[in-house]
């Protein structure tokens, strides 16, 4: 059975979304969470995309420069967790987010994990992951781009413990690669674009803005 977003809304889905935004942006030289994009900061943009999707609750994991960055999402309906161990790598942010989800009063069926520096992630892409989860009946739904599988990706609750014990700099991609037989993928060519350096940011701003919502 194929579920559309209206059906998922009606079921009051307990699929959460976790935005990882704890990094120090060392290659950028300034917090990239605060860079302007589409009239707001990167973090506000991806958080608004998450809120517009069928996923609830929306969890944002902050870390480096948290006090400076947090005001960007103060007015948004999100749950914020600050990862004090952010310098130890992305795995610690995923662990922080999973711990928050595990302590919520409602049972969370699955979580979409995404980054704040993939500017072409949209609420449509997020909803495609959720649609695929229900229709393909696979516990992991990954984005496919540039010959690889990665985030944004959805993980059913059965993988929460594996996500929570990732080591050091490992990210969610490791869980995908460890369980390829359980993965279904959706095509997201623009997922290959992330913003790490000033040159990346300059190239992004010079792109045709009209292409943003093609996918």
Coordinates of N, CA and C in Angstrom, one line a residue:
X1 N 0.8 -1.2 0.0 CA 0.0 0.0 0.0 C 0.9 1.2 0.0
X2 N 0.6 2.2 -0.9 CA 1.3 3.4 -0.9 C 0.7 4.5 -0.1
X3 N 1.4 5.0 0.9 CA 0.9 6.1 1.8 C 1.2 7.4 1.2
X4 N 0.3 8.3 1.1 CA 0.6 9.7 0.7 C 0.7 10.5 2.0
X5 N 1.2 11.7 1.8 CA 1.4 12.6 3.0 C 0.1 12.9 3.7
X6 N -1.0 13.0 3.0 CA -2.3 13.2 3.7 C -2.6 12.1 4.6
X7 N -2.4 10.8 4.2 CA -2.7 9.7 5.0 C -1.8 9.7 6.2
X8 N -0.5 10.0 6.0 CA 0.4 10.0 7.1 C 0.0 11.0 8.2
X9 N -0.4 12.2 7.7 CA -0.9 13.2 8.6 C -2.0 12.7 9.5
X10 N -3.0 12.1 8.8 CA -4.2 11.6 9.5 C -3.8 10.5 10.5
X11 N -2.7 9.8 10.3 CA -2.3 8.8 11.3 C -1.5 9.4 12.4
X12 N -1.3 10.7 12.4 CA -0.5 11.3 13.4 C 0.8 10.6 13.6
X13 N 1.5 10.5 12.5 CA 2.8 9.7 12.5 C 3.7 10.1 13.6
X14 N 4.4 9.1 14.1 CA 5.4 9.4 15.1 C 6.8 9.1 14.5
X15 N 7.0 9.7 13.3 CA 8.3 9.7 12.7 C 8.9 11.0 13.0
X16 N 10.0 11.0 13.7 CA 10.7 12.2 14.1 C 11.7 12.6 13.0
X17 N 12.2 13.8 13.1 CA 13.3 14.2 12.3 C 14.4 14.9 13.1
X18 N 15.6 14.5 12.9 CA 16.8 15.0 13.7 C 17.7 15.8 12.7
X19 N 17.9 17.1 13.1 CA 18.8 18.0 12.3 C 20.1 18.1 13.0
X20 N 21.2 17.6 12.4 CA 22.5 17.7 13.0 C 23.2 19.0 12.7
X21 N 23.4 19.9 13.7 CA 23.9 21.2 13.5 C 24.9 21.6 14.5
X22 N 25.7 20.6 14.9 CA 26.6 20.8 16.1 C 28.1 21.2 15.7
X23 N 28.4 21.1 14.4 CA 29.8 21.2 14.0 C 30.4 22.6 14.2
X24 N 31.7 22.7 14.2 CA 32.3 24.0 14.4 C 32.6 24.8 13.1
X25 N 32.4 24.2 12.0 CA 32.6 24.8 10.7 C 34.0 25.3 10.5
X26 N 35.0 24.5 10.9 CA 36.4 25.0 10.8 C 36.8 25.3 9.4
X27 N 36.4 24.6 8.4 CA 36.8 24.9 7.0 C 36.1 26.1 6.5
X28 N 34.9 26.5 7.0 CA 34.2 27.7 6.6 C 34.8 28.9 7.2
X29 N 35.3 28.8 8.5 CA 35.9 29.9 9.2 C 34.9 30.7 9.9
X30 N 33.6 30.4 9.8 CA 32.5 31.0 10.5 C 31.4 30.0 10.6
X31 N 30.5 30.1 11.6 CA 29.5 29.1 11.8 C 28.6 29.1 10.5
X32 N 28.6 27.9 9.8 CA 27.8 27.9 8.6 C 26.4 27.8 8.9
X33 N 26.0 27.4 10.1 CA 24.6 27.3 10.5 C 24.0 28.7 10.4
X34 N 24.8 29.8 10.4 CA 24.3 31.1 10.4 C 24.4 31.8 9.0
X35 N 25.0 31.1 8.1 CA 25.1 31.7 6.7 C 23.7 32.0 6.1
X36 N 23.6 33.1 5.4 CA 22.3 33.4 4.8 C 22.0 32.6 3.6
X37 N 20.8 32.1 3.5 CA 20.3 31.3 2.4 C 18.8 31.4 2.3
X38 N 18.4 31.8 1.1 CA 16.9 32.0 0.8 C 16.3 32.9 1.9
X39 N 17.0 33.9 2.3 CA 16.5 34.9 3.1 C 16.5 34.6 4.6
X40 N 17.1 33.5 5.0 CA 17.3 33.2 6.4 C 18.6 32.4 6.6
X41 N 18.9 32.0 7.8 CA 20.1 31.2 8.0 C 19.9 29.8 7.5
X42 N 21.0 29.1 7.3 CA 21.0 27.7 6.9 C 20.2 26.9 7.9
X43 N 20.4 27.1 9.2 CA 19.7 26.3 10.2 C 18.2 26.6 10.2
X44 N 17.9 27.9 10.1 CA 16.5 28.2 10.1 C 15.8 27.6 8.8
X45 N 16.5 27.7 7.7 CA 15.9 27.1 6.5 C 15.6 25.6 6.6
X46 N 16.6 24.8 7.0 CA 16.4 23.4 7.1 C 15.4 23.1 8.2
X47 N 15.4 23.9 9.2 CA 14.4 23.6 10.3 C 13.0 23.9 9.8
X48 N 12.8 24.9 9.0 CA 11.5 25.2 8.5 C 11.1 24.1 7.5
X49 N 12.0 23.6 6.7 CA 11.7 22.5 5.8 C 11.2 21.3 6.6
X50 N 11.9 21.0 7.8 CA 11.5 19.9 8.6 C 10.1 20.1 9.2
X51 N 9.9 21.3 9.7 CA 8.5 21.6 10.3 C 7.4 21.4 9.2
X52 N 7.7 21.8 8.0 CA 6.7 21.7 6.9 C 6.5 20.3 6.4
X53 N 7.4 19.3 6.8 CA 7.2 17.9 6.5 C 6.2 17.2 7.4
X54 N 6.0 15.9 7.1 CA 5.1 15.2 7.9 C 5.7 14.7 9.2
X55 N 7.0 15.0 9.4 CA 7.7 14.5 10.6 C 7.4 15.3 11.9
X56 N 7.2 14.6 12.9 CA 7.1 15.2 14.3 C 7.5 14.2 15.3
X57 N 8.3 14.6 16.3 CA 8.8 16.0 16.5 C 10.0 16.3 15.7
X58 N 10.3 17.6 15.7 CA 11.6 18.1 15.0 C 12.6 18.3 16.1
X59 N 13.7 17.6 16.0 CA 14.8 17.7 17.0 C 16.0 18.4 16.3
X60 N 16.6 19.4 16.9 CA 17.8 20.0 16.4 C 18.9 19.8 17.4
X61 N 20.0 19.3 17.0 CA 21.2 19.0 17.8 C 22.2 20.1 17.6
X62 N 22.4 21.0 18.6 CA 23.5 22.0 18.5 C 24.7 21.6 19.3
X63 N 25.8 22.3 19.1 CA 27.0 22.0 19.8 C 27.9 23.2 19.9
X64 N 28.9 23.3 18.9 CA 29.8 24.4 18.8 C 28.9 25.7 18.6
X65 N 29.3 26.8 19.3 CA 28.6 28.1 19.1 C 27.1 28.0 19.4
X66 N 26.7 27.1 20.3 CA 25.3 26.9 20.5 C 24.6 28.2 21.0
X67 N 25.2 28.9 21.9 CA 24.5 30.1 22.4 C 24.3 31.2 21.3
X68 N 25.2 31.2 20.3 CA 25.1 32.1 19.2 C 24.1 31.7 18.2
X69 N 24.0 30.4 18.0 CA 23.1 29.8 17.0 C 21.7 29.6 17.4
X70 N 21.5 29.3 18.7 CA 20.1 28.9 19.2 C 19.1 30.0 18.9
X71 N 19.4 31.3 19.0 CA 18.3 32.3 18.7 C 17.7 32.1 17.3
X72 N 18.4 31.5 16.3 CA 17.9 31.3 15.0 C 16.6 30.5 15.0
X73 N 16.5 29.6 15.9 CA 15.3 28.7 15.9 C 14.4 28.9 17.2
X74 N 14.7 30.0 17.9 CA 14.0 30.2 19.2 C 12.4 30.2 19.0
X75 N 12.0 30.8 17.9 CA 10.6 31.0 17.7 C 9.9 29.8 16.9
X76 N 10.7 28.8 16.7 CA 10.2 27.6 15.9 C 9.8 26.5 16.9
X77 N 8.8 25.7 16.4 CA 8.4 24.6 17.3 C 9.3 23.4 17.1
X78 N 10.4 23.4 17.9 CA 11.3 22.3 17.8 C 11.8 22.0 19.2
X79 N 12.4 20.8 19.3 CA 13.1 20.4 20.5 C 14.6 20.5 20.3
X80 N 15.3 21.2 21.1 CA 16.7 21.5 21.0 C 17.5 20.7 22.0
X81 N 18.5 20.0 21.6 CA 19.4 19.4 22.5 C 20.9 19.9 22.2
X82 N 21.6 20.2 23.2 CA 23.0 20.7 23.0 C 23.9 19.5 23.4
X83 N 24.7 19.2 22.4 CA 25.7 18.1 22.5 C 27.0 18.7 23.0
X84 N 27.3 18.5 24.3 CA 28.5 19.1 24.8 C 29.8 18.4 24.3
X85 N 29.6 17.2 23.8 CA 30.8 16.4 23.2 C 30.9 16.6 21.7
X86 N 30.4 17.7 21.2 CA 30.4 17.8 19.7 C 31.8 17.7 19.1
X87 N 32.9 18.1 19.8 CA 34.2 18.0 19.3 C 34.7 16.6 19.0
X88 N 34.0 15.6 19.6 CA 34.3 14.2 19.4 C 33.7 13.6 18.1
X89 N 33.0 14.4 17.4 CA 32.5 13.9 16.1 C 31.0 13.8 16.0
X90 N 30.5 13.5 14.8 CA 29.1 13.5 14.5 C 28.3 12.4 15.3
X91 N 29.0 11.3 15.6 CA 28.4 10.2 16.3 C 27.8 10.7 17.6
X92 N 28.5 11.6 18.3 CA 28.0 12.1 19.6 C 26.7 12.9 19.4
X93 N 26.6 13.6 18.3 CA 25.3 14.4 18.0 C 24.2 13.4 17.8
X94 N 24.5 12.4 17.0 CA 23.4 11.4 16.8 C 23.0 10.7 18.1
X95 N 24.0 10.4 18.9 CA 23.7 9.8 20.2 C 22.8 10.8 21.1
X96 N 23.1 12.0 21.1 CA 22.4 13.0 21.8 C 20.9 13.1 21.3
X97 N 20.7 13.1 20.0 CA 19.4 13.1 19.5 C 18.6 11.9 19.8
X98 N 19.2 10.7 19.7 CA 18.6 9.4 20.0 C 18.1 9.4 21.4
X99 N 19.0 9.8 22.3 CA 18.7 9.8 23.7 C 17.5 10.7 24.0
X100 N 17.4 11.8 23.4 CA 16.2 12.7 23.5 C 14.9 11.9 23.1
X101 N 15.0 11.3 21.9 CA 13.9 10.6 21.3 C 13.4 9.5 22.2
X102 N 14.4 8.7 22.8 CA 14.1 7.6 23.6 C 13.4 8.0 24.9
X103 N 13.6 9.3 25.3 CA 13.0 9.8 26.6 C 11.7 10.6 26.4
X104 N 11.2 10.6 25.2 CA 9.9 11.3 25.0 C 8.8 10.4 25.4
X105 N 7.7 11.0 25.9 CA 6.6 10.1 26.4 C 5.9 9.3 25.3
X106 N 5.9 9.8 24.0 CA 5.3 9.0 22.9 C 6.4 8.1 22.3
X107 N 5.9 7.0 21.8 CA 6.8 6.1 21.1 C 7.2 6.6 19.7
X108 N 8.5 6.7 19.4 CA 8.9 7.2 18.1 C 9.2 5.9 17.2
X109 N 8.5 5.9 16.1 CA 8.6 4.7 15.2 C 9.8 4.7 14.4
X110 N 10.3 5.9 14.0 CA 11.4 6.0 13.1 C 11.9 7.5 13.2
X111 N 13.1 7.7 12.7 CA 13.7 9.1 12.6 C 14.3 9.3 11.3
X112 N 14.1 10.5 10.8 CA 14.9 11.0 9.6 C 16.0 11.8 10.1
X113 N 17.2 11.5 9.7 CA 18.4 12.2 10.1 C 18.9 13.0 8.9
X114 N 19.1 14.3 9.1 CA 19.6 15.2 8.1 C 20.6 16.2 8.6
X115 N 21.2 16.9 7.7 CA 22.3 17.9 8.1 C 21.8 19.3 7.8
X116 N 22.4 20.2 8.4 CA 22.0 21.6 8.2 C 22.7 22.2 7.0
X117 N 23.7 21.5 6.4 CA 24.5 22.1 5.3 C 24.2 21.5 4.0
X118 N 23.1 20.7 3.8 CA 22.7 20.2 2.5 C 21.5 21.1 2.1
X119 N 21.8 22.2 1.3 CA 20.8 23.2 1.0 C 19.7 22.8 0.2
X120 N 19.8 21.7 -0.5 CA 18.7 21.3 -1.4 C 17.7 20.3 -0.8
X121 N 17.9 20.0 0.5 CA 16.9 19.2 1.2 C 15.7 20.0 1.3
X122 N 14.6 19.4 1.0 CA 13.3 20.1 1.0 C 12.3 19.3 1.8
X123 N 11.1 19.9 2.2 CA 10.1 19.0 2.8 C 9.6 18.0 1.9
X124 N 9.7 18.2 0.6 CA 9.2 17.1 -0.3 C 10.2 15.9 -0.3
X125 N 11.5 16.2 -0.2 CA 12.4 15.1 -0.1 C 12.2 14.3 1.2
X126 N 12.0 15.0 2.3 CA 11.8 14.4 3.6 C 10.5 13.5 3.5
X127 N 9.5 14.1 2.9 CA 8.2 13.3 2.8 C 8.4 12.1 1.9
X128 N 9.2 12.2 0.9 CA 9.5 11.0 0.0 C 10.1 9.9 0.8
X129 N 11.0 10.2 1.7 CA 11.6 9.2 2.6 C 10.5 8.5 3.4
X130 N 9.6 9.3 4.0 CA 8.5 8.7 4.8 C 7.6 7.9 3.9
X131 N 7.2 8.4 2.8 CA 6.4 7.6 1.9 C 7.0 6.3 1.5
X132 N 8.3 6.3 1.2 CA 9.0 5.1 0.8 C 9.1 4.1 2.0
X133 N 9.2 4.6 3.2 CA 9.2 3.8 4.4 C 7.9 2.9 4.5
X134 N 6.8 3.6 4.3 CA 5.5 2.9 4.3 C 5.3 2.0 3.1
X135 N 5.7 2.4 1.9 CA 5.4 1.6 0.7 C 6.4 0.5 0.5
X136 N 7.6 0.7 0.7 CA 8.7 -0.3 0.5 C 8.8 -1.2 1.6
X137 N 8.3 -0.8 2.8 CA 8.4 -1.7 4.0 C 9.8 -2.1 4.3
X138 N 10.7 -1.2 4.1 CA 12.1 -1.4 4.5 C 12.4 -0.5 5.7
X139 N 13.3 -1.0 6.7 CA 13.5 -0.2 7.9 C 14.5 0.9 7.7
X140 N 15.2 1.0 6.6 CA 16.1 2.1 6.3 C 15.8 2.6 5.0
X141 N 15.6 3.9 4.9 CA 15.3 4.6 3.6 C 16.4 5.6 3.4
X142 N 17.3 5.5 2.4 CA 18.4 6.4 2.3 C 18.3 7.2 1.0
X143 N 19.0 8.3 0.9 CA 19.1 9.1 -0.3 C 20.2 8.6 -1.1
X144 N 20.0 8.6 -2.4 CA 21.0 8.1 -3.3 C 21.5 9.2 -4.2
X145 N 22.8 9.4 -4.2 CA 23.4 10.5 -5.0 C 24.9 10.2 -5.2
X146 N 25.4 10.6 -6.3 CA 26.9 10.5 -6.6 C 27.4 9.1 -6.4
X147 N 26.6 8.1 -6.7 CA 27.0 6.7 -6.6 C 27.1 6.2 -5.2
X148 N 26.5 6.9 -4.2 CA 26.5 6.4 -2.8 C 25.2 6.6 -2.2
X149 N 25.0 6.0 -1.0 CA 23.8 6.2 -0.2 C 24.2 7.0 1.1
X150 N 23.3 7.9 1.4 CA 23.6 8.8 2.6 C 22.4 9.5 3.1
X151 N 22.6 10.5 3.8 CA 21.5 11.3 4.4 C 21.1 12.4 3.5
X152 N 19.9 12.9 3.6 CA 18.9 12.5 4.6 C 18.5 11.1 4.5
X153 N 18.3 10.4 5.6 CA 17.9 9.0 5.6 C 17.0 8.7 6.8
X154 N 16.2 7.8 6.6 CA 15.2 7.4 7.7 C 15.6 6.0 8.2
X155 N 15.6 6.0 9.6 CA 15.9 4.7 10.3 C 14.8 4.3 11.2
X156 N 14.3 3.1 11.1 CA 13.3 2.7 12.0 C 13.9 2.5 13.4
X157 N 13.0 2.4 14.4 CA 13.4 2.4 15.8 C 14.3 1.2 16.1
X158 N 14.3 0.2 15.3 CA 15.1 -1.0 15.6 C 16.6 -0.6 15.4
X159 N 16.9 0.5 14.8 CA 18.3 0.9 14.6 C 18.8 2.0 15.5
X160 N 17.9 2.4 16.4 CA 18.3 3.5 17.4 C 19.5 3.1 18.2
X161 N 19.5 1.8 18.7 CA 20.6 1.4 19.5 C 21.9 1.4 18.8
X162 N 21.9 1.0 17.5 CA 23.1 1.0 16.7 C 23.5 2.4 16.4
X163 N 22.6 3.3 16.1 CA 22.9 4.7 15.9 C 23.6 5.4 17.2
X164 N 23.1 4.9 18.3 CA 23.5 5.6 19.6 C 24.9 5.1 20.0
X165 N 25.5 4.1 19.4 CA 26.8 3.6 19.8 C 27.8 3.8 18.7
X166 N 27.5 4.6 17.7 CA 28.5 4.9 16.7 C 29.8 5.5 17.3
X167 N 30.9 5.2 16.7 CA 32.2 5.6 17.3 C 32.7 6.9 16.7
X168 N 33.2 7.8 17.5 CA 33.9 9.0 17.1 C 33.3 9.7 15.9
X169 N 34.0 9.8 14.8 CA 33.6 10.6 13.7 C 32.6 9.9 12.8
X170 N 32.2 8.6 13.1 CA 31.2 7.9 12.3 C 29.9 8.6 12.2
X171 N 29.3 8.6 11.1 CA 27.9 9.2 10.9 C 26.9 8.1 10.6
X172 N 25.7 8.5 10.3 CA 24.6 7.6 10.0 C 24.9 6.7 8.8
X173 N 25.8 7.2 7.9 CA 26.1 6.4 6.7 C 26.7 5.0 7.1
X174 N 27.3 4.9 8.2 CA 27.9 3.6 8.6 C 26.8 2.6 8.9
X175 N 25.7 3.1 9.5 CA 24.6 2.2 9.8 C 24.0 1.7 8.5
X176 N 23.9 2.7 7.5 CA 23.3 2.3 6.2 C 24.2 1.2 5.6
X177 N 25.5 1.4 5.5 CA 26.4 0.5 4.9 C 26.5 -0.9 5.6
X178 N 26.2 -0.9 6.9 CA 26.2 -2.1 7.7 C 25.0 -2.9 7.5
X179 N 24.0 -2.3 6.9 CA 22.7 -3.0 6.8 C 22.1 -2.9 5.4
X180 N 22.9 -3.0 4.4 CA 22.5 -2.8 3.0 C 21.3 -3.6 2.5
X181 N 21.1 -4.8 3.1 CA 20.0 -5.7 2.7 C 18.7 -5.1 3.2
X182 N 18.8 -4.2 4.1 CA 17.5 -3.6 4.7 C 17.3 -2.2 4.2
X183 N 18.0 -1.8 3.2 CA 17.9 -0.4 2.7 C 17.1 -0.3 1.4
X184 N 16.2 0.7 1.4 CA 15.6 1.1 0.1 C 16.1 2.5 -0.1
X185 N 16.3 2.9 -1.4 CA 16.8 4.3 -1.6 C 15.9 5.1 -2.5
X186 N 15.9 6.4 -2.4 CA 15.3 7.3 -3.3 C 16.3 8.1 -3.9
X187 N 16.1 8.6 -5.1 CA 17.0 9.4 -5.9 C 17.0 10.8 -5.4
X188 N 18.1 11.3 -5.1 CA 18.2 12.7 -4.7 C 19.6 13.3 -5.2
X189 N 19.7 13.5 -6.5 CA 21.0 13.9 -7.1 C 21.6 15.2 -6.4
X190 N 20.8 16.1 -6.0 CA 21.3 17.3 -5.4 C 21.8 17.1 -3.9
X191 N 21.5 15.9 -3.4 CA 22.0 15.6 -2.1 C 23.5 15.6 -2.0
X192 N 24.2 15.5 -3.1 CA 25.6 15.5 -3.1 C 26.3 16.8 -2.8
X193 N 25.4 17.9 -2.8 CA 25.9 19.2 -2.6 C 25.8 19.6 -1.1
X194 N 26.9 19.7 -0.4 CA 26.9 20.3 0.9 C 27.9 21.4 1.0
X195 N 27.8 22.2 2.0 CA 28.5 23.5 2.1 C 29.5 23.4 3.2
X196 N 30.8 23.3 2.9 CA 31.9 23.2 3.9 C 32.9 24.3 3.8
X197 N 33.0 25.0 2.7 CA 34.1 26.0 2.5 C 33.4 27.3 1.9
X198 N 34.2 28.4 2.1 CA 33.7 29.6 1.4 C 33.4 29.4 -0.1
X199 N 34.2 28.6 -0.7 CA 34.1 28.4 -2.2 C 32.7 27.7 -2.4
X200 N 32.4 26.7 -1.6 CA 31.2 26.0 -1.7 C 30.0 26.9 -1.6
X201 N 30.1 27.8 -0.6 CA 29.0 28.8 -0.4 C 28.9 29.7 -1.5
X202 N 30.0 30.2 -2.1 CA 30.0 31.1 -3.2 C 29.3 30.4 -4.4
X203 N 29.7 29.2 -4.7 CA 29.1 28.5 -5.8 C 27.6 28.3 -5.6
X204 N 27.2 28.0 -4.4 CA 25.8 27.8 -4.1 C 25.0 29.1 -4.5
X205 N 25.5 30.2 -4.0 CA 24.8 31.5 -4.2 C 24.8 31.8 -5.7
X206 N 25.7 31.3 -6.5 CA 25.7 31.6 -7.9 C 24.9 30.7 -8.8
X207 N 24.3 29.6 -8.1 CA 23.5 28.7 -8.9 C 22.1 29.3 -9.2
X208 N 21.5 28.7 -10.1 CA 20.1 29.2 -10.5 C 19.2 28.8 -9.3
X209 N 18.7 29.8 -8.6 CA 17.8 29.6 -7.4 C 16.6 28.8 -7.8
X210 N 16.2 28.9 -9.0 CA 14.9 28.2 -9.5 C 15.1 26.7 -9.5
X211 N 16.3 26.2 -9.4 CA 16.5 24.8 -9.4 C 16.3 24.1 -8.0
X212 N 16.1 25.0 -7.0 CA 16.1 24.4 -5.6 C 15.0 23.4 -5.4
X213 N 13.8 23.7 -5.9 CA 12.7 22.9 -5.6 C 12.3 21.9 -6.7
X214 N 13.3 21.7 -7.6 CA 13.0 20.7 -8.7 C 12.9 19.3 -8.2
X215 N 13.5 19.0 -7.1 CA 13.5 17.7 -6.5 C 12.7 17.6 -5.3

